[in-house]
Amino acid sequence: MTLSTKEQRQLLLTRKLELLSRRTAIHDDVSQKNRPDEHGGEEQAVAKNNDDVLDSLDLAAKAEIERIDGALQRIENGTYTECTNCGKHINPERLHAVPDADLCIECASG
């Protein structure tokens, strides 16, 4: 199934909104005032580990948003289906599977 550029754009925008919402939830969770600071070291270690996991998820969401923004810019420029490395056409099936892909499968593999 091949999606139109308009449909791809809508999928990218929907995904971006999901990621922005996730980042907001992560930031809210990390900034909560109810930290187990007054509790023992074990609870502090668990809280620190949880914060580290949330930080990793936040960084991954931020990176994906940046890739989505790049894809949206390529849609606006009319270069969405062109590999940013070699300029060849990116297979529509690849863009369907990875809507923010900016490399053809050959460049991504090599």
mmCIF file of N, CA and C in Angstrom:
data_model
loop_
_atom_site.group_PDB
_atom_site.id
_atom_site.type_symbol
_atom_site.label_atom_id
_atom_site.label_comp_id
_atom_site.label_asym_id
_atom_site.label_seq_id
_atom_site.Cartn_x
_atom_site.Cartn_y
_atom_site.Cartn_z
ATOM 1 N N MET A 1 0.835 -1.181 0.000
ATOM 2 C CA MET A 1 0.000 0.000 0.000
ATOM 3 C C MET A 1 0.879 1.243 0.000
ATOM 4 N N THR A 2 0.694 2.091 -0.980
ATOM 5 C CA THR A 2 1.450 3.326 -1.084
ATOM 6 C C THR A 2 0.580 4.483 -0.636
ATOM 7 N N LEU A 3 1.116 5.297 0.262
ATOM 8 C CA LEU A 3 0.387 6.461 0.743
ATOM 9 C C LEU A 3 0.790 7.686 -0.054
ATOM 10 N N SER A 4 -0.146 8.592 -0.206
ATOM 11 C CA SER A 4 0.174 9.851 -0.858
ATOM 12 C C SER A 4 1.045 10.690 0.079
ATOM 13 N N THR A 5 1.695 11.680 -0.476
ATOM 14 C CA THR A 5 2.520 12.572 0.339
ATOM 15 C C THR A 5 1.655 13.264 1.385
ATOM 16 N N LYS A 6 0.438 13.610 1.015
ATOM 17 C CA LYS A 6 -0.480 14.254 1.962
ATOM 18 C C LYS A 6 -0.789 13.313 3.129
ATOM 19 N N GLU A 7 -1.010 12.032 2.831
ATOM 20 C CA GLU A 7 -1.276 11.048 3.884
ATOM 21 C C GLU A 7 -0.033 10.838 4.757
ATOM 22 N N GLN A 8 1.137 10.795 4.126
ATOM 23 C CA GLN A 8 2.387 10.652 4.880
ATOM 24 C C GLN A 8 2.571 11.851 5.812
ATOM 25 N N ARG A 9 2.288 13.041 5.294
ATOM 26 C CA ARG A 9 2.408 14.257 6.095
ATOM 27 C C ARG A 9 1.512 14.175 7.325
ATOM 28 N N GLN A 10 0.280 13.720 7.131
ATOM 29 C CA GLN A 10 -0.657 13.616 8.249
ATOM 30 C C GLN A 10 -0.176 12.594 9.280
ATOM 31 N N LEU A 11 0.364 11.458 8.809
ATOM 32 C CA LEU A 11 0.924 10.464 9.734
ATOM 33 C C LEU A 11 2.085 11.040 10.544
ATOM 34 N N LEU A 12 2.938 11.789 9.867
ATOM 35 C CA LEU A 12 4.074 12.404 10.546
ATOM 36 C C LEU A 12 3.608 13.420 11.590
ATOM 37 N N LEU A 13 2.627 14.236 11.241
ATOM 38 C CA LEU A 13 2.116 15.228 12.187
ATOM 39 C C LEU A 13 1.456 14.556 13.391
ATOM 40 N N THR A 14 0.712 13.492 13.146
ATOM 41 C CA THR A 14 0.071 12.754 14.240
ATOM 42 C C THR A 14 1.119 12.162 15.173
ATOM 43 N N ARG A 15 2.139 11.557 14.595
ATOM 44 C CA ARG A 15 3.212 10.968 15.402
ATOM 45 C C ARG A 15 3.939 12.049 16.201
ATOM 46 N N LYS A 16 4.174 13.201 15.581
ATOM 47 C CA LYS A 16 4.854 14.295 16.278
ATOM 48 C C LYS A 16 4.037 14.751 17.487
ATOM 49 N N LEU A 17 2.729 14.860 17.327
ATOM 50 C CA LEU A 17 1.881 15.249 18.450
ATOM 51 C C LEU A 17 1.940 14.217 19.576
ATOM 52 N N GLU A 18 1.964 12.934 19.215
ATOM 53 C CA GLU A 18 2.092 11.873 20.224
ATOM 54 C C GLU A 18 3.404 12.019 20.996
ATOM 55 N N LEU A 19 4.472 12.270 20.280
ATOM 56 C CA LEU A 19 5.779 12.404 20.914
ATOM 57 C C LEU A 19 5.861 13.650 21.787
ATOM 58 N N LEU A 20 5.281 14.745 21.331
ATOM 59 C CA LEU A 20 5.270 15.963 22.144
ATOM 60 C C LEU A 20 4.490 15.737 23.434
ATOM 61 N N SER A 21 3.387 15.024 23.328
ATOM 62 C CA SER A 21 2.593 14.696 24.515
ATOM 63 C C SER A 21 3.389 13.805 25.466
ATOM 64 N N ARG A 22 4.095 12.828 24.910
ATOM 65 C CA ARG A 22 4.924 11.942 25.723
ATOM 66 C C ARG A 22 6.007 12.734 26.441
ATOM 67 N N ARG A 23 6.653 13.654 25.727
ATOM 68 C CA ARG A 23 7.716 14.458 26.342
ATOM 69 C C ARG A 23 7.158 15.320 27.466
ATOM 70 N N THR A 24 5.967 15.869 27.274
ATOM 71 C CA THR A 24 5.337 16.667 28.328
ATOM 72 C C THR A 24 5.081 15.812 29.563
ATOM 73 N N ALA A 25 4.570 14.608 29.353
ATOM 74 C CA ALA A 25 4.311 13.701 30.476
ATOM 75 C C ALA A 25 5.602 13.332 31.193
ATOM 76 N N ILE A 26 6.651 13.089 30.432
ATOM 77 C CA ILE A 26 7.950 12.754 31.030
ATOM 78 C C ILE A 26 8.454 13.918 31.873
ATOM 79 N N HIS A 27 8.395 15.126 31.311
ATOM 80 C CA HIS A 27 8.884 16.299 32.033
ATOM 81 C C HIS A 27 8.067 16.535 33.301
ATOM 82 N N ASP A 28 6.761 16.326 33.205
ATOM 83 C CA ASP A 28 5.901 16.474 34.387
ATOM 84 C C ASP A 28 6.274 15.457 35.452
ATOM 85 N N ASP A 29 6.524 14.230 35.040
ATOM 86 C CA ASP A 29 6.858 13.177 35.992
ATOM 87 C C ASP A 29 8.189 13.454 36.682
ATOM 88 N N VAL A 30 9.169 13.875 35.908
ATOM 89 C CA VAL A 30 10.496 14.133 36.467
ATOM 90 C C VAL A 30 10.467 15.321 37.429
ATOM 91 N N SER A 31 9.635 16.300 37.145
ATOM 92 C CA SER A 31 9.625 17.506 37.968
ATOM 93 C C SER A 31 8.668 17.434 39.157
ATOM 94 N N GLN A 32 8.032 16.301 39.355
ATOM 95 C CA GLN A 32 7.138 16.160 40.509
ATOM 96 C C GLN A 32 7.886 16.433 41.807
ATOM 97 N N LYS A 33 7.200 17.064 42.714
ATOM 98 C CA LYS A 33 7.810 17.415 44.000
ATOM 99 C C LYS A 33 7.882 16.234 44.956
ATOM 100 N N ASN A 34 7.042 15.229 44.774
ATOM 101 C CA ASN A 34 6.984 14.099 45.702
ATOM 102 C C ASN A 34 8.071 13.079 45.404
ATOM 103 N N ARG A 35 9.280 13.425 45.724
ATOM 104 C CA ARG A 35 10.420 12.539 45.556
ATOM 105 C C ARG A 35 10.701 11.849 46.871
ATOM 106 N N PRO A 36 11.194 10.631 46.828
ATOM 107 C CA PRO A 36 11.470 9.904 48.072
ATOM 108 C C PRO A 36 12.784 10.335 48.722
ATOM 109 N N ASP A 37 13.081 11.640 48.733
ATOM 110 C CA ASP A 37 14.342 12.119 49.300
ATOM 111 C C ASP A 37 14.482 11.787 50.784
ATOM 112 N N GLU A 38 13.352 11.775 51.484
ATOM 113 C CA GLU A 38 13.431 11.519 52.909
ATOM 114 C C GLU A 38 13.492 10.028 53.223
ATOM 115 N N HIS A 39 13.407 9.199 52.202
ATOM 116 C CA HIS A 39 13.419 7.756 52.394
ATOM 117 C C HIS A 39 14.842 7.221 52.253
ATOM 118 N N GLY A 40 14.972 5.937 52.435
ATOM 119 C CA GLY A 40 16.271 5.283 52.400
ATOM 120 C C GLY A 40 16.927 5.293 51.037
ATOM 121 N N GLY A 41 18.168 4.878 51.029
ATOM 122 C CA GLY A 41 18.972 4.862 49.820
ATOM 123 C C GLY A 41 18.418 3.984 48.725
ATOM 124 N N GLU A 42 17.760 2.885 49.102
ATOM 125 C CA GLU A 42 17.209 1.985 48.085
ATOM 126 C C GLU A 42 16.128 2.678 47.260
ATOM 127 N N GLU A 43 15.247 3.409 47.914
ATOM 128 C CA GLU A 43 14.196 4.130 47.182
ATOM 129 C C GLU A 43 14.785 5.250 46.343
ATOM 130 N N GLN A 44 15.816 5.881 46.847
ATOM 131 C CA GLN A 44 16.489 6.924 46.065
ATOM 132 C C GLN A 44 17.139 6.323 44.824
ATOM 133 N N ALA A 45 17.706 5.139 44.970
ATOM 134 C CA ALA A 45 18.337 4.470 43.830
ATOM 135 C C ALA A 45 17.298 4.103 42.778
ATOM 136 N N VAL A 46 16.139 3.625 43.226
ATOM 137 C CA VAL A 46 15.059 3.295 42.295
ATOM 138 C C VAL A 46 14.578 4.556 41.585
ATOM 139 N N ALA A 47 14.419 5.641 42.340
ATOM 140 C CA ALA A 47 13.976 6.902 41.738
ATOM 141 C C ALA A 47 14.996 7.401 40.718
ATOM 142 N N LYS A 48 16.270 7.289 41.046
ATOM 143 C CA LYS A 48 17.329 7.715 40.114
ATOM 144 C C LYS A 48 17.297 6.860 38.853
ATOM 145 N N ASN A 49 17.126 5.569 39.018
ATOM 146 C CA ASN A 49 17.046 4.667 37.865
ATOM 147 C C ASN A 49 15.838 5.023 36.994
ATOM 148 N N ASN A 50 14.706 5.295 37.627
ATOM 149 C CA ASN A 50 13.511 5.691 36.876
ATOM 150 C C ASN A 50 13.753 6.984 36.111
ATOM 151 N N ASP A 51 14.414 7.944 36.760
ATOM 152 C CA ASP A 51 14.719 9.209 36.089
ATOM 153 C C ASP A 51 15.635 8.989 34.893
ATOM 154 N N ASP A 52 16.600 8.087 35.039
ATOM 155 C CA ASP A 52 17.507 7.781 33.930
ATOM 156 C C ASP A 52 16.740 7.183 32.746
ATOM 157 N N VAL A 53 15.800 6.286 33.044
ATOM 158 C CA VAL A 53 14.981 5.687 31.984
ATOM 159 C C VAL A 53 14.141 6.763 31.311
ATOM 160 N N LEU A 54 13.528 7.639 32.115
ATOM 161 C CA LEU A 54 12.714 8.716 31.546
ATOM 162 C C LEU A 54 13.561 9.662 30.695
ATOM 163 N N ASP A 55 14.774 9.954 31.151
ATOM 164 C CA ASP A 55 15.674 10.805 30.362
ATOM 165 C C ASP A 55 15.987 10.162 29.015
ATOM 166 N N SER A 56 16.225 8.862 29.011
ATOM 167 C CA SER A 56 16.509 8.150 27.758
ATOM 168 C C SER A 56 15.304 8.187 26.821
ATOM 169 N N LEU A 57 14.121 7.964 27.378
ATOM 170 C CA LEU A 57 12.906 8.030 26.562
ATOM 171 C C LEU A 57 12.690 9.434 26.007
ATOM 172 N N ASP A 58 12.980 10.439 26.815
ATOM 173 C CA ASP A 58 12.837 11.820 26.373
ATOM 174 C C ASP A 58 13.800 12.137 25.232
ATOM 175 N N LEU A 59 15.043 11.699 25.367
ATOM 176 C CA LEU A 59 16.030 11.934 24.306
ATOM 177 C C LEU A 59 15.639 11.228 23.012
ATOM 178 N N ALA A 60 15.118 10.004 23.129
ATOM 179 C CA ALA A 60 14.683 9.272 21.940
ATOM 180 C C ALA A 60 13.509 9.981 21.268
ATOM 181 N N ALA A 61 12.567 10.474 22.058
ATOM 182 C CA ALA A 61 11.419 11.198 21.499
ATOM 183 C C ALA A 61 11.880 12.488 20.827
ATOM 184 N N LYS A 62 12.826 13.184 21.458
ATOM 185 C CA LYS A 62 13.353 14.423 20.882
ATOM 186 C C LYS A 62 14.022 14.153 19.530
ATOM 187 N N ALA A 63 14.813 13.090 19.462
ATOM 188 C CA ALA A 63 15.497 12.740 18.213
ATOM 189 C C ALA A 63 14.490 12.375 17.127
ATOM 190 N N GLU A 64 13.441 11.641 17.495
ATOM 191 C CA GLU A 64 12.429 11.277 16.500
ATOM 192 C C GLU A 64 11.685 12.515 16.020
ATOM 193 N N ILE A 65 11.388 13.447 16.909
ATOM 194 C CA ILE A 65 10.730 14.696 16.507
ATOM 195 C C ILE A 65 11.603 15.452 15.517
ATOM 196 N N GLU A 66 12.897 15.474 15.759
ATOM 197 C CA GLU A 66 13.813 16.155 14.834
ATOM 198 C C GLU A 66 13.791 15.483 13.460
ATOM 199 N N ARG A 67 13.752 14.148 13.430
ATOM 200 C CA ARG A 67 13.676 13.434 12.141
ATOM 201 C C ARG A 67 12.349 13.720 11.450
ATOM 202 N N ILE A 68 11.274 13.770 12.217
ATOM 203 C CA ILE A 68 9.959 14.078 11.649
ATOM 204 C C ILE A 68 9.951 15.486 11.087
ATOM 205 N N ASP A 69 10.514 16.431 11.815
ATOM 206 C CA ASP A 69 10.590 17.809 11.314
ATOM 207 C C ASP A 69 11.362 17.867 9.996
ATOM 208 N N GLY A 70 12.425 17.089 9.908
ATOM 209 C CA GLY A 70 13.182 17.022 8.659
ATOM 210 C C GLY A 70 12.340 16.468 7.527
ATOM 211 N N ALA A 71 11.577 15.415 7.809
ATOM 212 C CA ALA A 71 10.701 14.826 6.788
ATOM 213 C C ALA A 71 9.625 15.811 6.363
ATOM 214 N N LEU A 72 9.050 16.526 7.316
ATOM 215 C CA LEU A 72 8.029 17.523 6.986
ATOM 216 C C LEU A 72 8.623 18.640 6.120
ATOM 217 N N GLN A 73 9.855 19.019 6.424
ATOM 218 C CA GLN A 73 10.520 20.045 5.612
ATOM 219 C C GLN A 73 10.768 19.529 4.192
ATOM 220 N N ARG A 74 11.164 18.260 4.066
ATOM 221 C CA ARG A 74 11.378 17.692 2.736
ATOM 222 C C ARG A 74 10.067 17.599 1.963
ATOM 223 N N ILE A 75 8.964 17.336 2.647
ATOM 224 C CA ILE A 75 7.659 17.336 1.983
ATOM 225 C C ILE A 75 7.373 18.728 1.440
ATOM 226 N N GLU A 76 7.596 19.747 2.265
ATOM 227 C CA GLU A 76 7.362 21.132 1.839
ATOM 228 C C GLU A 76 8.262 21.512 0.659
ATOM 229 N N ASN A 77 9.496 21.019 0.666
ATOM 230 C CA ASN A 77 10.457 21.336 -0.398
ATOM 231 C C ASN A 77 10.245 20.507 -1.657
ATOM 232 N N GLY A 78 9.424 19.462 -1.555
ATOM 233 C CA GLY A 78 9.217 18.577 -2.694
ATOM 234 C C GLY A 78 10.315 17.547 -2.867
ATOM 235 N N THR A 79 11.108 17.321 -1.825
ATOM 236 C CA THR A 79 12.224 16.369 -1.904
ATOM 237 C C THR A 79 12.032 15.169 -0.977
ATOM 238 N N TYR A 80 10.815 14.950 -0.523
ATOM 239 C CA TYR A 80 10.534 13.907 0.463
ATOM 240 C C TYR A 80 10.959 12.523 -0.004
ATOM 241 N N THR A 81 10.785 12.227 -1.267
ATOM 242 C CA THR A 81 11.081 10.887 -1.775
ATOM 243 C C THR A 81 12.505 10.749 -2.315
ATOM 244 N N GLU A 82 13.348 11.763 -2.113
ATOM 245 C CA GLU A 82 14.723 11.729 -2.585
ATOM 246 C C GLU A 82 15.678 11.450 -1.433
ATOM 247 N N CYS A 83 16.619 10.571 -1.650
ATOM 248 C CA CYS A 83 17.649 10.264 -0.666
ATOM 249 C C CYS A 83 18.525 11.500 -0.453
ATOM 250 N N THR A 84 18.727 11.872 0.787
ATOM 251 C CA THR A 84 19.546 13.054 1.079
ATOM 252 C C THR A 84 21.030 12.805 0.863
ATOM 253 N N ASN A 85 21.416 11.537 0.691
ATOM 254 C CA ASN A 85 22.817 11.201 0.475
ATOM 255 C C ASN A 85 23.149 11.115 -1.016
ATOM 256 N N CYS A 86 22.399 10.301 -1.745
ATOM 257 C CA CYS A 86 22.745 10.065 -3.149
ATOM 258 C C CYS A 86 21.767 10.706 -4.134
ATOM 259 N N GLY A 87 20.623 11.153 -3.661
ATOM 260 C CA GLY A 87 19.642 11.805 -4.527
ATOM 261 C C GLY A 87 18.707 10.855 -5.252
ATOM 262 N N LYS A 88 18.931 9.554 -5.082
ATOM 263 C CA LYS A 88 18.047 8.581 -5.742
ATOM 264 C C LYS A 88 16.693 8.551 -5.052
ATOM 265 N N HIS A 89 15.739 7.932 -5.735
ATOM 266 C CA HIS A 89 14.380 7.804 -5.236
ATOM 267 C C HIS A 89 14.332 6.831 -4.051
ATOM 268 N N ILE A 90 13.640 7.227 -2.963
ATOM 269 C CA ILE A 90 13.418 6.327 -1.826
ATOM 270 C C ILE A 90 12.167 5.522 -2.128
ATOM 271 N N ASN A 91 12.266 4.225 -2.022
ATOM 272 C CA ASN A 91 11.152 3.332 -2.297
ATOM 273 C C ASN A 91 9.941 3.708 -1.440
ATOM 274 N N PRO A 92 8.751 3.826 -2.044
ATOM 275 C CA PRO A 92 7.547 4.166 -1.273
ATOM 276 C C PRO A 92 7.268 3.193 -0.129
ATOM 277 N N GLU A 93 7.626 1.923 -0.311
ATOM 278 C CA GLU A 93 7.429 0.942 0.771
ATOM 279 C C GLU A 93 8.308 1.279 1.972
ATOM 280 N N ARG A 94 9.513 1.768 1.706
ATOM 281 C CA ARG A 94 10.400 2.193 2.798
ATOM 282 C C ARG A 94 9.800 3.383 3.527
ATOM 283 N N LEU A 95 9.289 4.352 2.778
ATOM 284 C CA LEU A 95 8.687 5.528 3.407
ATOM 285 C C LEU A 95 7.421 5.163 4.173
ATOM 286 N N HIS A 96 6.718 4.145 3.700
ATOM 287 C CA HIS A 96 5.540 3.690 4.432
ATOM 288 C C HIS A 96 5.964 3.060 5.760
ATOM 289 N N ALA A 97 7.043 2.288 5.746
ATOM 290 C CA ALA A 97 7.531 1.626 6.954
ATOM 291 C C ALA A 97 8.244 2.608 7.892
ATOM 292 N N VAL A 98 9.004 3.531 7.304
ATOM 293 C CA VAL A 98 9.781 4.503 8.077
ATOM 294 C C VAL A 98 9.498 5.888 7.496
ATOM 295 N N PRO A 99 8.394 6.516 7.893
ATOM 296 C CA PRO A 99 7.976 7.777 7.273
ATOM 297 C C PRO A 99 8.977 8.918 7.389
ATOM 298 N N ASP A 100 9.889 8.849 8.370
ATOM 299 C CA ASP A 100 10.875 9.921 8.501
ATOM 300 C C ASP A 100 12.219 9.565 7.864
ATOM 301 N N ALA A 101 12.244 8.495 7.076
ATOM 302 C CA ALA A 101 13.494 8.075 6.423
ATOM 303 C C ALA A 101 13.976 9.164 5.475
ATOM 304 N N ASP A 102 15.269 9.434 5.533
ATOM 305 C CA ASP A 102 15.848 10.404 4.604
ATOM 306 C C ASP A 102 16.901 9.776 3.702
ATOM 307 N N LEU A 103 17.100 8.457 3.868
ATOM 308 C CA LEU A 103 18.068 7.744 3.042
ATOM 309 C C LEU A 103 17.368 6.585 2.327
ATOM 310 N N CYS A 104 17.810 6.310 1.105
ATOM 311 C CA CYS A 104 17.326 5.116 0.414
ATOM 312 C C CYS A 104 17.899 3.900 1.132
ATOM 313 N N ILE A 105 17.394 2.759 0.847
ATOM 314 C CA ILE A 105 17.820 1.551 1.563
ATOM 315 C C ILE A 105 19.305 1.252 1.339
ATOM 316 N N GLU A 106 19.804 1.555 0.145
ATOM 317 C CA GLU A 106 21.228 1.311 -0.139
ATOM 318 C C GLU A 106 22.122 2.186 0.733
ATOM 319 N N CYS A 107 21.787 3.479 0.836
ATOM 320 C CA CYS A 107 22.611 4.382 1.657
ATOM 321 C C CYS A 107 22.449 4.076 3.147
ATOM 322 N N ALA A 108 21.250 3.681 3.555
ATOM 323 C CA ALA A 108 21.017 3.357 4.957
ATOM 324 C C ALA A 108 21.751 2.084 5.363
ATOM 325 N N SER A 109 21.933 1.179 4.410
ATOM 326 C CA SER A 109 22.608 -0.093 4.694
ATOM 327 C C SER A 109 24.133 0.038 4.671
ATOM 328 N N GLY A 110 24.609 1.016 3.942
ATOM 329 C CA GLY A 110 26.027 1.056 3.703
ATOM 330 C C GLY A 110 26.810 1.968 4.510
#
